[in-house]
Amino acid sequence: MVHKLFQSTKEHVASVRNIATTGAVNYEEVTRLYYRAAHLTLLDILLDQHREESGTISAQLAGKVSLHHKLLTKYKWPLSEIRHLSLEDICLALHDELKIDNFDKEISTYFTTVLGRYEPLFFSDYLNEEWDPLLYLQTEQ
């Protein structure tokens, strides 16, 4: 599932940022794409773990609701503030939990291997559209 989610996330971010991934590609842009897609995939995995731990039969915490619940329980911020956070704010708030080493061995090995092929290059900004909170549902099917 991790590989499929990463591939879907990479395609989505490439589409949002208009980055070519086949043919004549820009190495630096593709490298940034891989690092961002990995980061967002880890966010989805973290939220999936939160859904498993906190979801109930009547409230599954699907999509962005799982993010809201995670931030609400972690920081006790008002929902009105949580709902207006940018993707950059979200990633910053969950930074300590999004480290590759915090995930199980299979996941951390996968991302260490994938990203090990590239030098660490990162986008200087976050676009809110880069994260699709429902993309994980496509990989579960």
PDB file of C-alpha atoms in Angstrom:
ATOM      1  CA  MET A   1       0.000   0.000   0.000  1.00  0.00           C
ATOM      2  CA  VAL A   2       2.845   2.437   0.791  1.00  0.00           C
ATOM      3  CA  HIS A   3       4.302   2.184  -2.703  1.00  0.00           C
ATOM      4  CA  LYS A   4       0.917   2.755  -4.351  1.00  0.00           C
ATOM      5  CA  LEU A   5       0.092   5.699  -2.059  1.00  0.00           C
ATOM      6  CA  PHE A   6       3.507   7.252  -2.700  1.00  0.00           C
ATOM      7  CA  GLN A   7       3.080   6.872  -6.473  1.00  0.00           C
ATOM      8  CA  SER A   8      -0.400   8.437  -6.368  1.00  0.00           C
ATOM      9  CA  THR A   9       0.831  11.287  -4.179  1.00  0.00           C
ATOM     10  CA  LYS A  10       3.819  11.888  -6.455  1.00  0.00           C
ATOM     11  CA  GLU A  11       1.529  12.039  -9.504  1.00  0.00           C
ATOM     12  CA  HIS A  12      -0.831  14.409  -7.705  1.00  0.00           C
ATOM     13  CA  VAL A  13       1.916  16.810  -6.589  1.00  0.00           C
ATOM     14  CA  ALA A  14       3.480  16.689 -10.064  1.00  0.00           C
ATOM     15  CA  SER A  15       0.119  17.651 -11.534  1.00  0.00           C
ATOM     16  CA  VAL A  16      -0.400  20.504  -9.065  1.00  0.00           C
ATOM     17  CA  ARG A  17       3.111  21.859  -9.639  1.00  0.00           C
ATOM     18  CA  ASN A  18       3.152  21.059 -13.380  1.00  0.00           C
ATOM     19  CA  ILE A  19       6.328  18.961 -13.135  1.00  0.00           C
ATOM     20  CA  ALA A  20       7.213  16.553 -15.941  1.00  0.00           C
ATOM     21  CA  THR A  21       8.110  13.095 -14.663  1.00  0.00           C
ATOM     22  CA  THR A  22       8.735  11.451 -18.038  1.00  0.00           C
ATOM     23  CA  GLY A  23      10.692  12.498 -21.093  1.00  0.00           C
ATOM     24  CA  ALA A  24      12.835  15.583 -20.606  1.00  0.00           C
ATOM     25  CA  VAL A  25      12.744  16.139 -16.851  1.00  0.00           C
ATOM     26  CA  ASN A  26      14.374  18.663 -14.563  1.00  0.00           C
ATOM     27  CA  TYR A  27      16.404  16.636 -12.045  1.00  0.00           C
ATOM     28  CA  GLU A  28      16.119  19.223  -9.282  1.00  0.00           C
ATOM     29  CA  GLU A  29      12.364  19.573  -9.676  1.00  0.00           C
ATOM     30  CA  VAL A  30      11.869  15.795  -9.735  1.00  0.00           C
ATOM     31  CA  THR A  31      14.038  15.491  -6.625  1.00  0.00           C
ATOM     32  CA  ARG A  32      11.946  18.101  -4.831  1.00  0.00           C
ATOM     33  CA  LEU A  33       8.846  16.254  -6.017  1.00  0.00           C
ATOM     34  CA  TYR A  34      10.056  12.967  -4.508  1.00  0.00           C
ATOM     35  CA  TYR A  35      10.824  14.571  -1.159  1.00  0.00           C
ATOM     36  CA  ARG A  36       7.462  16.369  -1.006  1.00  0.00           C
ATOM     37  CA  ALA A  37       5.545  13.266  -2.079  1.00  0.00           C
ATOM     38  CA  ALA A  38       7.335  11.229   0.589  1.00  0.00           C
ATOM     39  CA  HIS A  39       6.492  13.850   3.215  1.00  0.00           C
ATOM     40  CA  LEU A  40       2.817  13.902   2.271  1.00  0.00           C
ATOM     41  CA  THR A  41       2.656  10.118   2.067  1.00  0.00           C
ATOM     42  CA  LEU A  42       4.031   9.935   5.599  1.00  0.00           C
ATOM     43  CA  LEU A  43       1.332  12.410   6.640  1.00  0.00           C
ATOM     44  CA  ASP A  44      -1.311  10.100   5.162  1.00  0.00           C
ATOM     45  CA  ILE A  45       0.203   7.071   6.890  1.00  0.00           C
ATOM     46  CA  LEU A  46       0.304   8.937  10.199  1.00  0.00           C
ATOM     47  CA  LEU A  47      -3.354   9.890   9.813  1.00  0.00           C
ATOM     48  CA  ASP A  48      -4.263   6.331   8.847  1.00  0.00           C
ATOM     49  CA  GLN A  49      -2.651   5.133  12.077  1.00  0.00           C
ATOM     50  CA  HIS A  50      -4.621   7.791  13.949  1.00  0.00           C
ATOM     51  CA  ARG A  51      -7.851   6.598  12.299  1.00  0.00           C
ATOM     52  CA  GLU A  52      -7.125   3.035  13.419  1.00  0.00           C
ATOM     53  CA  GLU A  53      -6.409   4.142  16.992  1.00  0.00           C
ATOM     54  CA  SER A  54      -9.184   6.712  17.388  1.00  0.00           C
ATOM     55  CA  GLY A  55     -11.906   5.860  14.901  1.00  0.00           C
ATOM     56  CA  THR A  56     -15.098   4.211  16.020  1.00  0.00           C
ATOM     57  CA  ILE A  57     -17.707   2.163  14.218  1.00  0.00           C
ATOM     58  CA  SER A  58     -19.890   5.272  13.953  1.00  0.00           C
ATOM     59  CA  ALA A  59     -17.119   7.831  13.323  1.00  0.00           C
ATOM     60  CA  GLN A  60     -14.325   6.568  11.089  1.00  0.00           C
ATOM     61  CA  LEU A  61     -12.469   9.908  10.906  1.00  0.00           C
ATOM     62  CA  ALA A  62     -12.173   9.833   7.132  1.00  0.00           C
ATOM     63  CA  GLY A  63     -10.173  12.357   5.143  1.00  0.00           C
ATOM     64  CA  LYS A  64      -9.395  15.705   6.685  1.00  0.00           C
ATOM     65  CA  VAL A  65     -11.494  14.897   9.754  1.00  0.00           C
ATOM     66  CA  SER A  66      -8.717  12.589  10.961  1.00  0.00           C
ATOM     67  CA  LEU A  67      -6.248  15.484  10.697  1.00  0.00           C
ATOM     68  CA  HIS A  68      -8.579  17.777  12.615  1.00  0.00           C
ATOM     69  CA  HIS A  69      -9.068  15.154  15.320  1.00  0.00           C
ATOM     70  CA  LYS A  70      -5.325  14.467  15.551  1.00  0.00           C
ATOM     71  CA  LEU A  71      -4.489  18.150  16.004  1.00  0.00           C
ATOM     72  CA  LEU A  72      -7.392  18.662  18.381  1.00  0.00           C
ATOM     73  CA  THR A  73      -6.282  15.825  20.656  1.00  0.00           C
ATOM     74  CA  LYS A  74      -2.577  16.677  20.400  1.00  0.00           C
ATOM     75  CA  TYR A  75      -2.716  20.444  20.933  1.00  0.00           C
ATOM     76  CA  LYS A  76      -6.250  21.170  22.190  1.00  0.00           C
ATOM     77  CA  TRP A  77      -6.513  24.034  19.703  1.00  0.00           C
ATOM     78  CA  PRO A  78     -10.012  25.227  18.808  1.00  0.00           C
ATOM     79  CA  LEU A  79     -11.473  23.525  15.733  1.00  0.00           C
ATOM     80  CA  SER A  80     -12.082  26.930  14.181  1.00  0.00           C
ATOM     81  CA  GLU A  81      -8.293  27.502  14.140  1.00  0.00           C
ATOM     82  CA  ILE A  82      -7.424  23.962  13.057  1.00  0.00           C
ATOM     83  CA  ARG A  83      -9.755  24.165  10.054  1.00  0.00           C
ATOM     84  CA  HIS A  84      -7.906  27.229   8.759  1.00  0.00           C
ATOM     85  CA  LEU A  85      -4.363  25.874   8.976  1.00  0.00           C
ATOM     86  CA  SER A  86      -2.329  25.833   5.785  1.00  0.00           C
ATOM     87  CA  LEU A  87      -0.535  22.698   4.640  1.00  0.00           C
ATOM     88  CA  GLU A  88       2.730  24.279   5.756  1.00  0.00           C
ATOM     89  CA  ASP A  89       1.274  24.905   9.245  1.00  0.00           C
ATOM     90  CA  ILE A  90       0.014  21.312   9.416  1.00  0.00           C
ATOM     91  CA  CYS A  91       3.386  19.863   8.461  1.00  0.00           C
ATOM     92  CA  LEU A  92       5.122  22.101  10.970  1.00  0.00           C
ATOM     93  CA  ALA A  93       2.697  21.144  13.758  1.00  0.00           C
ATOM     94  CA  LEU A  94       3.260  17.443  13.065  1.00  0.00           C
ATOM     95  CA  HIS A  95       6.948  17.720  12.175  1.00  0.00           C
ATOM     96  CA  ASP A  96       8.159  15.610  15.093  1.00  0.00           C
ATOM     97  CA  GLU A  97       5.832  12.756  14.096  1.00  0.00           C
ATOM     98  CA  LEU A  98       6.647  12.862  10.361  1.00  0.00           C
ATOM     99  CA  LYS A  99      10.261  11.719  10.683  1.00  0.00           C
ATOM    100  CA  ILE A 100      10.940   8.595   8.637  1.00  0.00           C
ATOM    101  CA  ASP A 101      12.479   6.837  11.641  1.00  0.00           C
ATOM    102  CA  ASN A 102       9.201   7.140  13.582  1.00  0.00           C
ATOM    103  CA  PHE A 103       7.456   4.699  11.243  1.00  0.00           C
ATOM    104  CA  ASP A 104       7.719   0.927  11.232  1.00  0.00           C
ATOM    105  CA  LYS A 105      10.761  -0.688   9.653  1.00  0.00           C
ATOM    106  CA  GLU A 106       9.097  -1.542   6.330  1.00  0.00           C
ATOM    107  CA  ILE A 107       7.937   2.041   5.786  1.00  0.00           C
ATOM    108  CA  SER A 108      11.161   3.678   6.923  1.00  0.00           C
ATOM    109  CA  THR A 109      13.247   1.305   4.789  1.00  0.00           C
ATOM    110  CA  TYR A 110      11.068   1.995   1.745  1.00  0.00           C
ATOM    111  CA  PHE A 111      11.462   5.776   2.005  1.00  0.00           C
ATOM    112  CA  THR A 112      15.124   5.641   2.954  1.00  0.00           C
ATOM    113  CA  THR A 113      15.733   3.551  -0.176  1.00  0.00           C
ATOM    114  CA  VAL A 114      13.615   5.723  -2.492  1.00  0.00           C
ATOM    115  CA  LEU A 115      15.023   9.026  -1.236  1.00  0.00           C
ATOM    116  CA  GLY A 116      18.566   7.656  -0.983  1.00  0.00           C
ATOM    117  CA  ARG A 117      18.808   7.930  -4.770  1.00  0.00           C
ATOM    118  CA  TYR A 118      18.444  11.705  -4.608  1.00  0.00           C
ATOM    119  CA  GLU A 119      20.261  14.530  -2.915  1.00  0.00           C
ATOM    120  CA  PRO A 120      18.051  16.340  -0.400  1.00  0.00           C
ATOM    121  CA  LEU A 121      16.326  19.173  -2.260  1.00  0.00           C
ATOM    122  CA  PHE A 122      13.077  20.725  -1.115  1.00  0.00           C
ATOM    123  CA  PHE A 123      10.456  23.129  -2.402  1.00  0.00           C
ATOM    124  CA  SER A 124      10.700  26.480  -0.655  1.00  0.00           C
ATOM    125  CA  ASP A 125       6.930  26.659  -0.312  1.00  0.00           C
ATOM    126  CA  TYR A 126       3.894  24.490   0.300  1.00  0.00           C
ATOM    127  CA  LEU A 127       0.833  24.600  -1.906  1.00  0.00           C
ATOM    128  CA  ASN A 128      -2.325  23.621  -0.045  1.00  0.00           C
ATOM    129  CA  GLU A 129      -3.520  21.734  -3.129  1.00  0.00           C
ATOM    130  CA  GLU A 130      -0.542  19.356  -2.938  1.00  0.00           C
ATOM    131  CA  TRP A 131      -2.237  17.279  -0.264  1.00  0.00           C
ATOM    132  CA  ASP A 132      -5.404  15.453  -1.215  1.00  0.00           C
ATOM    133  CA  PRO A 133      -6.879  14.174   2.071  1.00  0.00           C
ATOM    134  CA  LEU A 134      -8.907  11.535   0.217  1.00  0.00           C
ATOM    135  CA  LEU A 135      -6.125  10.132  -1.960  1.00  0.00           C
ATOM    136  CA  TYR A 136      -5.427   7.355   0.540  1.00  0.00           C
ATOM    137  CA  LEU A 137      -8.909   5.947  -0.144  1.00  0.00           C
ATOM    138  CA  GLN A 138      -7.923   5.131  -3.732  1.00  0.00           C
ATOM    139  CA  THR A 139      -5.052   2.962  -2.526  1.00  0.00           C
ATOM    140  CA  GLU A 140      -7.242   1.056  -0.074  1.00  0.00           C
ATOM    141  CA  GLN A 141      -9.485  -0.225  -2.875  1.00  0.00           C
TER     142      GLN A 141
END
